[in-house]
Amino acid sequence: MSIQETEKNRERVRALLERNDVEIPNPESVTIGADVRLDAIEEGVRIGPATTITGEETMIGSGTRIDGSAVIRNCMIGRNCTLQSGEYLDSVLLDGCGTVGWARIRGSCAWEEGTQSAHNVDTKTTVLGYKTTLGSLINFCNVLMLGGTSPRLEVGAEVGSGTINFNFLPFGPPVGALIKPSTVIGSMESPFLSCSGAPVQYDFIGGHSSIIAPVVIGLNSMVAAKTRVAPGIYGDNILIGGGNIGKTIVLDVSKVKILKDIRPKYKILLHQLSAAAAYHRWCGLRIEWAESNQLDDFEIRLIRAFTEKVDRFIDALEDYGDNLARYLTADDGHSRPESLDINKQMVRRWQDELKPGVRKLLQDYTDYETGTEGLKSALSELYGRASGDKMGFYDLLAQLEYSSPEVESARNYFKQLTERVLALGKDL
């Protein structure tokens, strides 16, 4: 920075310090960008040494600690988070999230409350549900993980150290770099497992596992350590193990780029879109509830931004479907001869029926009010009783009985929404 820029930065840092409610132990090492709204950094925030904060969208909630050597750009961070060194870019972390050293959270990630990661974790365009825990040395890009939780065990879904989600398909230079499949773990049953009396169900991905996207793994399933999870749809309540390559495979690389019947890939994609669409509606419920109960502006802006990141994940799923179609229609030689007609039909169906159908259901609120009215009312009543204690959304949800009519009605609504999306491709 020039001398003039350095002095202006000092003025911004000083302005935060003069409020007497922001702690900056080593102000000379901290950079606050000119585009940062200082009033979006709440009281009780601690900004550690060698931290750089930029971006007009950046928000940092009260009680959050940035322990130092962090780069924060257009990242919206909730209250009472603890973030150590790393990059936090264009993402949203809700209350109580935490990282250990050298995290990389980028590309429209969205972490729900209580999500934690150990050191050297990279997530990109990844949505993690309530209380997800990631171990160390993990690369988890293009993942939606709604893996369940249990108030009795105080745990959520967990991913073991050394796990990678492989999300790149080498389909050649014309569009290969654009074809990035995703992985979905868990289901929309997950949020309701925080309710009192809910069954103990959560996903566990063992360490040093390789997930070869596109993959769908159901709720309450486990992946054994050192497993290679091949593309496919895996059910609920199962153990996935083995799958490691036992012998060397040598092929002409051109054969990798010639695709067989593509329908199974679109079937996986539709399952992923069903989960993402239902979760998007869940986020909308949270926005509606926050606004009706007049939560403060910071909290409402945070959950709105979180929902926008879920939109970006849905966009990424659609991009995969579009680019797969683009690759298949670019050259007849990209399909095996026996699969050419099937693949062309599948491309047309994706473009004319499946993608528009999912978009239509995202805008269709049939049975939404009757299915969720009881849940919203019960949560509002609990919030009113809390009388200013500022209980979190999931803390309130945990006070409701899993078997109560209002929870049961909401669970059925989200289940039916998921089934309506899946019905679009029931014959795949």
CSV table of C-alpha atoms in Angstrom, one decimal:
chain,number,residue,atom,x,y,z
A,1,MET,CA,0.0,0.0,0.0
A,2,SER,CA,1.0,3.6,-0.6
A,3,ILE,CA,1.6,5.9,2.3
A,4,GLN,CA,-1.8,7.5,1.7
A,5,GLU,CA,-3.6,4.2,1.5
A,6,THR,CA,-1.8,3.0,4.7
A,7,GLU,CA,-3.0,6.1,6.6
A,8,LYS,CA,-6.5,5.6,5.4
A,9,ASN,CA,-6.4,2.0,6.5
A,10,ARG,CA,-5.1,3.2,9.9
A,11,GLU,CA,-8.1,5.5,10.1
A,12,ARG,CA,-10.5,2.7,9.5
A,13,VAL,CA,-8.9,0.5,12.1
A,14,ARG,CA,-8.9,3.4,14.5
A,15,ALA,CA,-12.6,4.0,13.9
A,16,LEU,CA,-13.3,0.4,15.0
A,17,LEU,CA,-11.0,0.6,18.1
A,18,GLU,CA,-12.6,3.9,19.2
A,19,ARG,CA,-16.0,2.2,19.4
A,20,ASN,CA,-14.5,0.3,22.4
A,21,ASP,CA,-16.4,-2.8,21.5
A,22,VAL,CA,-14.1,-4.3,18.9
A,23,GLU,CA,-10.8,-5.9,19.9
A,24,ILE,CA,-7.7,-5.6,17.6
A,25,PRO,CA,-4.6,-6.7,19.5
A,26,ASN,CA,-2.2,-5.7,16.7
A,27,PRO,CA,-3.8,-2.9,14.7
A,28,GLU,CA,-0.8,-2.1,12.6
A,29,SER,CA,-1.0,-5.6,11.0
A,30,VAL,CA,-4.7,-5.5,10.2
A,31,THR,CA,-6.1,-4.3,6.8
A,32,ILE,CA,-9.7,-3.1,6.6
A,33,GLY,CA,-10.7,-2.4,3.0
A,34,ALA,CA,-12.3,0.9,2.0
A,35,ASP,CA,-15.4,-1.0,0.8
A,36,VAL,CA,-16.1,-2.6,4.2
A,37,ARG,CA,-19.1,-1.2,6.0
A,38,LEU,CA,-17.7,-0.7,9.6
A,39,ASP,CA,-21.2,-0.8,11.1
A,40,ALA,CA,-21.5,-4.4,9.7
A,41,ILE,CA,-18.8,-5.5,12.2
A,42,GLU,CA,-20.7,-5.9,15.4
A,43,GLU,CA,-19.6,-5.4,19.0
A,44,GLY,CA,-17.5,-8.0,20.7
A,45,VAL,CA,-15.6,-9.0,17.6
A,46,ARG,CA,-11.9,-9.8,17.9
A,47,ILE,CA,-9.7,-9.3,14.8
A,48,GLY,CA,-6.4,-11.0,15.2
A,49,PRO,CA,-3.0,-10.1,13.7
A,50,ALA,CA,-2.3,-10.1,10.0
A,51,THR,CA,-6.0,-10.2,9.0
A,52,THR,CA,-7.3,-8.6,5.9
A,53,ILE,CA,-11.0,-7.8,5.6
A,54,THR,CA,-12.5,-6.5,2.3
A,55,GLY,CA,-15.8,-6.5,0.4
A,56,GLU,CA,-19.0,-4.4,0.8
A,57,GLU,CA,-21.0,-7.6,1.6
A,58,THR,CA,-18.8,-8.6,4.5
A,59,MET,CA,-20.5,-8.9,7.9
A,60,ILE,CA,-19.1,-10.2,11.2
A,61,GLY,CA,-21.4,-11.0,14.1
A,62,SER,CA,-20.9,-10.2,17.8
A,63,GLY,CA,-18.7,-12.6,19.8
A,64,THR,CA,-16.9,-13.8,16.7
A,65,ARG,CA,-13.1,-14.3,16.9
A,66,ILE,CA,-10.8,-14.0,13.9
A,67,ASP,CA,-7.6,-15.4,15.4
A,68,GLY,CA,-5.3,-14.1,12.8
A,69,SER,CA,-3.7,-14.6,9.4
A,70,ALA,CA,-7.1,-14.7,7.8
A,71,VAL,CA,-8.3,-13.2,4.5
A,72,ILE,CA,-12.0,-12.3,4.5
A,73,ARG,CA,-13.7,-11.0,1.4
A,74,ASN,CA,-17.4,-10.6,0.9
A,75,CYS,CA,-18.0,-13.2,3.6
A,76,MET,CA,-20.9,-13.0,5.9
A,77,ILE,CA,-20.0,-14.5,9.3
A,78,GLY,CA,-22.5,-15.1,12.1
A,79,ARG,CA,-22.2,-14.6,15.8
A,80,ASN,CA,-20.0,-16.5,18.2
A,81,CYS,CA,-17.9,-18.0,15.4
A,82,THR,CA,-14.2,-18.9,15.8
A,83,LEU,CA,-12.1,-18.7,12.7
A,84,GLN,CA,-8.4,-19.3,12.4
A,85,SER,CA,-6.0,-18.6,9.6
A,86,GLY,CA,-7.2,-19.2,6.0
A,87,GLU,CA,-9.3,-17.7,3.3
A,88,TYR,CA,-13.0,-16.9,3.7
A,89,LEU,CA,-14.4,-15.8,0.3
A,90,ASP,CA,-17.9,-15.0,-0.9
A,91,SER,CA,-19.5,-17.4,1.5
A,92,VAL,CA,-21.9,-17.5,4.5
A,93,LEU,CA,-21.3,-19.0,7.9
A,94,LEU,CA,-24.1,-19.0,10.4
A,95,ASP,CA,-23.8,-18.7,14.2
A,96,GLY,CA,-21.3,-20.9,16.1
A,97,CYS,CA,-19.2,-22.1,13.1
A,98,GLY,CA,-15.6,-22.7,13.7
A,99,THR,CA,-12.4,-23.6,11.8
A,100,VAL,CA,-8.8,-24.6,12.6
A,101,GLY,CA,-5.8,-23.4,10.7
A,102,TRP,CA,-5.6,-22.9,7.0
A,103,ALA,CA,-9.2,-23.3,6.1
A,104,ARG,CA,-10.3,-22.4,2.6
A,105,ILE,CA,-14.0,-21.6,2.3
A,106,ARG,CA,-14.9,-20.1,-1.1
A,107,GLY,CA,-17.1,-20.0,-4.1
A,108,SER,CA,-20.5,-19.5,-2.5
A,109,CYS,CA,-20.3,-22.0,0.4
A,110,ALA,CA,-23.0,-22.0,3.1
A,111,TRP,CA,-22.4,-23.5,6.5
A,112,GLU,CA,-25.3,-23.9,8.9
A,113,GLU,CA,-25.0,-23.3,12.7
A,114,GLY,CA,-22.4,-25.2,14.6
A,115,THR,CA,-20.5,-26.5,11.6
A,116,GLN,CA,-16.8,-27.1,12.5
A,117,SER,CA,-13.7,-28.0,10.5
A,118,ALA,CA,-10.2,-29.1,11.6
A,119,HIS,CA,-7.0,-27.9,9.8
A,120,ASN,CA,-6.5,-27.6,6.0
A,121,VAL,CA,-10.0,-28.0,4.8
A,122,ASP,CA,-11.1,-26.7,1.4
A,123,THR,CA,-14.8,-26.3,0.5
A,124,LYS,CA,-16.2,-24.7,-2.6
A,125,THR,CA,-19.9,-24.3,-3.6
A,126,THR,CA,-20.6,-26.6,-0.7
A,127,VAL,CA,-23.6,-26.5,1.7
A,128,LEU,CA,-23.2,-28.1,5.1
A,129,GLY,CA,-26.2,-28.7,7.4
A,130,TYR,CA,-26.5,-28.1,11.1
A,131,LYS,CA,-23.5,-29.2,13.2
A,132,THR,CA,-21.6,-30.9,10.4
A,133,THR,CA,-18.0,-31.7,11.4
A,134,LEU,CA,-15.1,-32.0,8.9
A,135,GLY,CA,-11.8,-33.5,9.9
A,136,SER,CA,-8.4,-32.4,8.6
A,137,LEU,CA,-7.0,-32.4,5.1
A,138,ILE,CA,-10.3,-32.6,3.3
A,139,ASN,CA,-11.3,-31.3,-0.1
A,140,PHE,CA,-15.1,-31.1,-0.3
A,141,CYS,CA,-16.2,-29.2,-3.4
A,142,ASN,CA,-19.7,-29.2,-4.8
A,143,VAL,CA,-21.3,-31.1,-1.9
A,144,LEU,CA,-24.7,-30.7,-0.1
A,145,MET,CA,-24.5,-32.5,3.2
A,146,LEU,CA,-27.6,-32.8,5.3
A,147,GLY,CA,-26.4,-35.6,7.4
A,148,GLY,CA,-28.6,-35.5,10.5
A,149,THR,CA,-27.9,-34.8,14.2
A,150,SER,CA,-28.9,-35.8,17.6
A,151,PRO,CA,-29.6,-33.5,20.6
A,152,ARG,CA,-28.9,-36.5,22.8
A,153,LEU,CA,-25.4,-37.1,21.4
A,154,GLU,CA,-24.6,-33.5,20.5
A,155,VAL,CA,-23.3,-34.6,17.1
A,156,GLY,CA,-24.1,-34.1,13.5
A,157,ALA,CA,-22.7,-35.6,10.3
A,158,GLU,CA,-19.0,-36.2,10.3
A,159,VAL,CA,-16.4,-36.5,7.6
A,160,GLY,CA,-13.1,-38.2,8.4
A,161,SER,CA,-9.7,-36.7,7.7
A,162,GLY,CA,-8.1,-37.1,4.3
A,163,THR,CA,-11.4,-37.5,2.4
A,164,ILE,CA,-11.9,-36.1,-1.1
A,165,ASN,CA,-15.0,-35.5,-3.2
A,166,PHE,CA,-13.8,-35.8,-6.8
A,167,ASN,CA,-16.0,-33.6,-8.9
A,168,PHE,CA,-14.3,-33.3,-12.3
A,169,LEU,CA,-15.1,-35.3,-15.4
A,170,PRO,CA,-12.3,-35.4,-18.1
A,171,PHE,CA,-14.6,-35.1,-21.1
A,172,GLY,CA,-12.1,-33.3,-23.3
A,173,PRO,CA,-11.0,-29.7,-23.8
A,174,PRO,CA,-14.2,-28.2,-25.4
A,175,VAL,CA,-16.3,-28.3,-22.3
A,176,GLY,CA,-14.4,-30.6,-19.9
A,177,ALA,CA,-13.5,-27.9,-17.5
A,178,LEU,CA,-17.2,-27.0,-17.1
A,179,ILE,CA,-18.5,-30.5,-16.3
A,180,LYS,CA,-18.4,-30.7,-12.5
A,181,PRO,CA,-20.8,-33.2,-10.9
A,182,SER,CA,-21.9,-32.9,-7.2
A,183,THR,CA,-22.4,-35.1,-4.2
A,184,VAL,CA,-25.5,-35.1,-1.9
A,185,ILE,CA,-25.3,-36.7,1.5
A,186,GLY,CA,-28.3,-37.1,3.8
A,187,SER,CA,-31.9,-35.8,3.3
A,188,MET,CA,-34.4,-33.2,4.3
A,189,GLU,CA,-35.2,-35.4,7.3
A,190,SER,CA,-32.0,-34.1,8.8
A,191,PRO,CA,-33.2,-30.8,10.3
A,192,PHE,CA,-36.0,-32.5,12.2
A,193,LEU,CA,-33.6,-34.9,13.9
A,194,SER,CA,-32.6,-32.0,16.2
A,195,CYS,CA,-36.1,-32.3,17.7
A,196,SER,CA,-36.6,-33.8,21.2
A,197,GLY,CA,-37.1,-37.6,21.0
A,198,ALA,CA,-35.9,-37.9,17.4
A,199,PRO,CA,-34.1,-41.1,16.5
A,200,VAL,CA,-30.3,-40.9,16.5
A,201,GLN,CA,-29.4,-40.8,12.8
A,202,TYR,CA,-26.4,-39.2,11.2
A,203,ASP,CA,-24.1,-39.8,8.3
A,204,PHE,CA,-20.4,-40.7,8.8
A,205,ILE,CA,-17.8,-40.7,6.1
A,206,GLY,CA,-14.7,-42.5,7.2
A,207,GLY,CA,-11.2,-41.0,6.7
A,208,HIS,CA,-9.1,-41.3,3.6
A,209,SER,CA,-12.3,-42.1,1.5
A,210,SER,CA,-12.7,-41.1,-2.1
A,211,ILE,CA,-16.1,-40.1,-3.4
A,212,ILE,CA,-16.3,-40.1,-7.2
A,213,ALA,CA,-19.2,-37.7,-8.0
A,214,PRO,CA,-22.0,-37.8,-9.0
A,215,VAL,CA,-23.1,-39.6,-5.8
A,216,VAL,CA,-26.1,-39.6,-3.6
A,217,ILE,CA,-25.7,-41.2,-0.1
A,218,GLY,CA,-28.8,-41.6,2.0
A,219,LEU,CA,-29.4,-40.6,5.6
A,220,ASN,CA,-27.9,-42.6,8.5
A,221,SER,CA,-25.4,-44.3,6.2
A,222,MET,CA,-21.7,-44.9,6.8
A,223,VAL,CA,-18.7,-45.0,4.5
A,224,ALA,CA,-15.9,-47.2,5.9
A,225,ALA,CA,-12.5,-45.6,6.0
A,226,LYS,CA,-10.4,-45.9,2.9
A,227,THR,CA,-13.4,-46.6,0.7
A,228,ARG,CA,-13.8,-45.6,-2.9
A,229,VAL,CA,-17.4,-44.6,-3.4
A,230,ALA,CA,-18.3,-45.0,-7.1
A,231,PRO,CA,-20.9,-42.8,-8.8
A,232,GLY,CA,-24.4,-43.9,-7.9
A,233,ILE,CA,-27.4,-43.7,-5.6
A,234,TYR,CA,-26.9,-45.3,-2.2
A,235,GLY,CA,-29.8,-45.7,0.2
A,236,ASP,CA,-30.5,-44.9,3.8
A,237,ASN,CA,-29.1,-47.0,6.7
A,238,ILE,CA,-26.4,-48.7,4.9
A,239,LEU,CA,-22.7,-49.3,5.2
A,240,ILE,CA,-20.6,-48.6,2.1
A,241,GLY,CA,-17.2,-50.3,2.2
A,242,GLY,CA,-14.3,-51.4,-0.1
A,243,GLY,CA,-14.4,-50.3,-3.7
A,244,ASN,CA,-10.7,-49.7,-3.9
A,245,ILE,CA,-9.1,-50.6,-7.3
A,246,GLY,CA,-7.4,-53.9,-6.8
A,247,LYS,CA,-5.4,-54.0,-10.0
A,248,THR,CA,-4.0,-51.6,-12.5
A,249,ILE,CA,-6.3,-50.6,-15.4
A,250,VAL,CA,-4.7,-49.5,-18.7
A,251,LEU,CA,-7.0,-48.0,-21.3
A,252,ASP,CA,-6.7,-45.7,-24.3
A,253,VAL,CA,-7.6,-42.3,-22.8
A,254,SER,CA,-10.0,-41.5,-25.7
A,255,LYS,CA,-12.3,-44.3,-24.5
A,256,VAL,CA,-12.9,-42.4,-21.2
A,257,LYS,CA,-14.4,-39.6,-23.3
A,258,ILE,CA,-16.9,-41.8,-25.1
A,259,LEU,CA,-20.0,-42.1,-23.0
A,260,LYS,CA,-22.4,-45.0,-22.7
A,261,ASP,CA,-26.1,-44.7,-21.7
A,262,ILE,CA,-26.3,-41.4,-19.8
A,263,ARG,CA,-29.7,-41.9,-18.2
A,264,PRO,CA,-28.2,-43.1,-14.9
A,265,LYS,CA,-26.2,-39.8,-14.6
A,266,TYR,CA,-29.4,-37.8,-15.0
A,267,LYS,CA,-31.2,-40.0,-12.5
A,268,ILE,CA,-28.5,-39.2,-9.9
A,269,LEU,CA,-28.8,-35.5,-10.8
A,270,LEU,CA,-32.6,-35.5,-10.3
A,271,HIS,CA,-32.1,-37.1,-6.8
A,272,GLN,CA,-29.7,-34.4,-6.0
A,273,LEU,CA,-32.0,-31.7,-7.2
A,274,SER,CA,-34.8,-33.1,-5.2
A,275,ALA,CA,-32.8,-32.8,-2.0
A,276,ALA,CA,-31.5,-29.3,-2.9
A,277,ALA,CA,-35.0,-28.0,-3.8
A,278,ALA,CA,-36.5,-29.2,-0.5
A,279,TYR,CA,-33.6,-27.7,1.5
A,280,HIS,CA,-34.1,-24.4,-0.4
A,281,ARG,CA,-37.7,-24.4,0.7
A,282,TRP,CA,-36.5,-25.0,4.3
A,283,CYS,CA,-34.3,-22.0,4.0
A,284,GLY,CA,-37.2,-20.0,2.8
A,285,LEU,CA,-39.2,-21.1,5.9
A,286,ARG,CA,-36.4,-19.8,8.0
A,287,ILE,CA,-36.4,-16.4,6.3
A,288,GLU,CA,-40.2,-16.2,6.7
A,289,TRP,CA,-40.0,-17.2,10.3
A,290,ALA,CA,-37.2,-14.7,11.1
A,291,GLU,CA,-39.1,-11.8,9.5
A,292,SER,CA,-42.4,-12.6,11.1
A,293,ASN,CA,-40.8,-12.7,14.5
A,294,GLN,CA,-38.9,-9.5,13.9
A,295,LEU,CA,-35.4,-10.8,14.3
A,296,ASP,CA,-32.8,-8.1,14.0
A,297,ASP,CA,-31.6,-7.0,10.6
A,298,PHE,CA,-28.2,-8.7,10.9
A,299,GLU,CA,-29.8,-12.2,11.4
A,300,ILE,CA,-32.3,-11.7,8.6
A,301,ARG,CA,-29.7,-10.5,6.1
A,302,LEU,CA,-27.5,-13.5,7.1
A,303,ILE,CA,-30.2,-16.2,6.5
A,304,ARG,CA,-31.2,-14.5,3.3
A,305,ALA,CA,-27.6,-14.6,2.0
A,306,PHE,CA,-27.4,-18.2,3.1
A,307,THR,CA,-30.4,-19.1,1.0
A,308,GLU,CA,-28.8,-17.3,-2.0
A,309,LYS,CA,-25.8,-19.6,-1.6
A,310,VAL,CA,-28.1,-22.6,-1.7
A,311,ASP,CA,-29.4,-21.2,-5.0
A,312,ARG,CA,-25.8,-21.2,-6.3
A,313,PHE,CA,-25.6,-24.9,-5.4
A,314,ILE,CA,-28.8,-25.6,-7.4
A,315,ASP,CA,-27.3,-23.5,-10.2
A,316,ALA,CA,-24.2,-25.7,-10.1
A,317,LEU,CA,-26.4,-28.9,-10.4
A,318,GLU,CA,-28.2,-27.4,-13.4
A,319,ASP,CA,-24.9,-26.4,-15.0
A,320,TYR,CA,-23.7,-30.0,-14.7
A,321,GLY,CA,-26.9,-31.2,-16.5
A,322,ASP,CA,-26.5,-28.5,-19.2
A,323,ASN,CA,-22.9,-29.1,-19.8
A,324,LEU,CA,-23.3,-32.8,-20.0
A,325,ALA,CA,-26.0,-32.2,-22.6
A,326,ARG,CA,-23.7,-29.8,-24.4
A,327,TYR,CA,-20.9,-32.3,-24.5
A,328,LEU,CA,-23.2,-35.0,-25.9
A,329,THR,CA,-24.6,-32.9,-28.6
A,330,ALA,CA,-21.3,-31.4,-29.7
A,331,ASP,CA,-20.3,-34.5,-31.5
A,332,ASP,CA,-21.9,-37.9,-32.2
A,333,GLY,CA,-18.6,-39.4,-31.4
A,334,HIS,CA,-19.0,-38.5,-27.7
A,335,SER,CA,-21.5,-41.3,-27.3
A,336,ARG,CA,-21.0,-45.0,-27.9
A,337,PRO,CA,-22.8,-45.9,-31.1
A,338,GLU,CA,-25.3,-48.2,-29.3
A,339,SER,CA,-26.2,-45.3,-26.9
A,340,LEU,CA,-26.3,-42.4,-29.3
A,341,ASP,CA,-30.1,-42.3,-29.8
A,342,ILE,CA,-30.8,-42.8,-26.1
A,343,ASN,CA,-28.4,-40.0,-25.1
A,344,LYS,CA,-29.9,-37.6,-27.6
A,345,GLN,CA,-33.4,-38.4,-26.2
A,346,MET,CA,-32.1,-37.9,-22.7
A,347,VAL,CA,-30.6,-34.5,-23.6
A,348,ARG,CA,-33.9,-33.3,-25.0
A,349,ARG,CA,-35.8,-34.6,-22.0
A,350,TRP,CA,-33.4,-32.7,-19.7
A,351,GLN,CA,-33.7,-29.5,-21.6
A,352,ASP,CA,-37.5,-29.6,-22.3
A,353,GLU,CA,-38.9,-31.5,-19.3
A,354,LEU,CA,-36.7,-32.2,-16.3
A,355,LYS,CA,-34.9,-28.8,-15.8
A,356,PRO,CA,-38.1,-26.7,-16.4
A,357,GLY,CA,-40.0,-29.1,-14.2
A,358,VAL,CA,-37.7,-28.7,-11.3
A,359,ARG,CA,-37.7,-24.9,-11.7
A,360,LYS,CA,-41.5,-24.9,-11.7
A,361,LEU,CA,-41.6,-26.9,-8.5
A,362,LEU,CA,-39.2,-24.5,-6.9
A,363,GLN,CA,-41.9,-21.8,-7.4
A,364,ASP,CA,-44.8,-24.1,-6.5
A,365,TYR,CA,-46.0,-23.6,-2.9
A,366,THR,CA,-48.9,-26.0,-3.0
A,367,ASP,CA,-49.7,-27.3,0.5
A,368,TYR,CA,-46.8,-25.2,2.0
A,369,GLU,CA,-48.9,-23.2,4.4
A,370,THR,CA,-51.0,-26.1,5.6
A,371,GLY,CA,-47.9,-28.3,6.0
A,372,THR,CA,-45.7,-25.8,7.9
A,373,GLU,CA,-48.1,-23.4,9.6
A,374,GLY,CA,-48.1,-25.5,12.8
A,375,LEU,CA,-44.3,-25.7,13.0
A,376,LYS,CA,-43.8,-22.0,12.4
A,377,SER,CA,-46.5,-21.2,15.1
A,378,ALA,CA,-44.9,-23.5,17.6
A,379,LEU,CA,-41.4,-22.0,17.0
A,380,SER,CA,-42.8,-18.5,17.4
A,381,GLU,CA,-44.5,-19.4,20.7
A,382,LEU,CA,-41.3,-20.7,22.1
A,383,TYR,CA,-39.4,-17.7,20.8
A,384,GLY,CA,-41.9,-15.4,22.6
A,385,ARG,CA,-41.5,-17.3,25.8
A,386,ALA,CA,-37.7,-16.9,25.6
A,387,SER,CA,-38.2,-13.1,26.2
A,388,GLY,CA,-35.0,-11.8,24.8
A,389,ASP,CA,-32.7,-14.7,25.5
A,390,LYS,CA,-32.0,-14.8,21.8
A,391,MET,CA,-32.3,-18.6,21.4
A,392,GLY,CA,-31.1,-19.9,18.1
A,393,PHE,CA,-33.5,-21.4,15.5
A,394,TYR,CA,-32.2,-25.0,16.1
A,395,ASP,CA,-32.3,-24.5,19.9
A,396,LEU,CA,-36.0,-23.7,19.6
A,397,LEU,CA,-36.5,-26.6,17.2
A,398,ALA,CA,-34.9,-28.9,19.8
A,399,GLN,CA,-37.7,-28.1,22.2
A,400,LEU,CA,-40.3,-29.5,19.9
A,401,GLU,CA,-41.2,-33.1,20.1
A,402,TYR,CA,-40.3,-35.1,17.0
A,403,SER,CA,-43.6,-37.0,17.2
A,404,SER,CA,-45.7,-33.8,17.6
A,405,PRO,CA,-48.4,-33.0,15.0
A,406,GLU,CA,-46.7,-29.8,13.9
A,407,VAL,CA,-43.3,-31.5,13.3
A,408,GLU,CA,-44.9,-34.5,11.7
A,409,SER,CA,-46.9,-32.3,9.3
A,410,ALA,CA,-43.8,-30.3,8.3
A,411,ARG,CA,-41.8,-33.5,7.8
A,412,ASN,CA,-44.5,-34.9,5.5
A,413,TYR,CA,-44.6,-31.7,3.5
A,414,PHE,CA,-40.8,-31.7,2.8
A,415,LYS,CA,-40.9,-35.5,2.0
A,416,GLN,CA,-43.7,-34.9,-0.5
A,417,LEU,CA,-41.9,-32.0,-2.1
A,418,THR,CA,-38.9,-34.3,-2.6
A,419,GLU,CA,-41.1,-37.0,-4.1
A,420,ARG,CA,-42.7,-34.6,-6.5
A,421,VAL,CA,-39.3,-33.7,-7.9
A,422,LEU,CA,-38.3,-37.3,-8.2
A,423,ALA,CA,-41.6,-38.1,-9.9
A,424,LEU,CA,-40.4,-36.0,-12.9
A,425,GLY,CA,-38.0,-38.8,-13.8
A,426,LYS,CA,-39.7,-41.9,-12.3
A,427,ASP,CA,-39.0,-44.0,-15.4
A,428,LEU,CA,-35.2,-43.3,-15.5
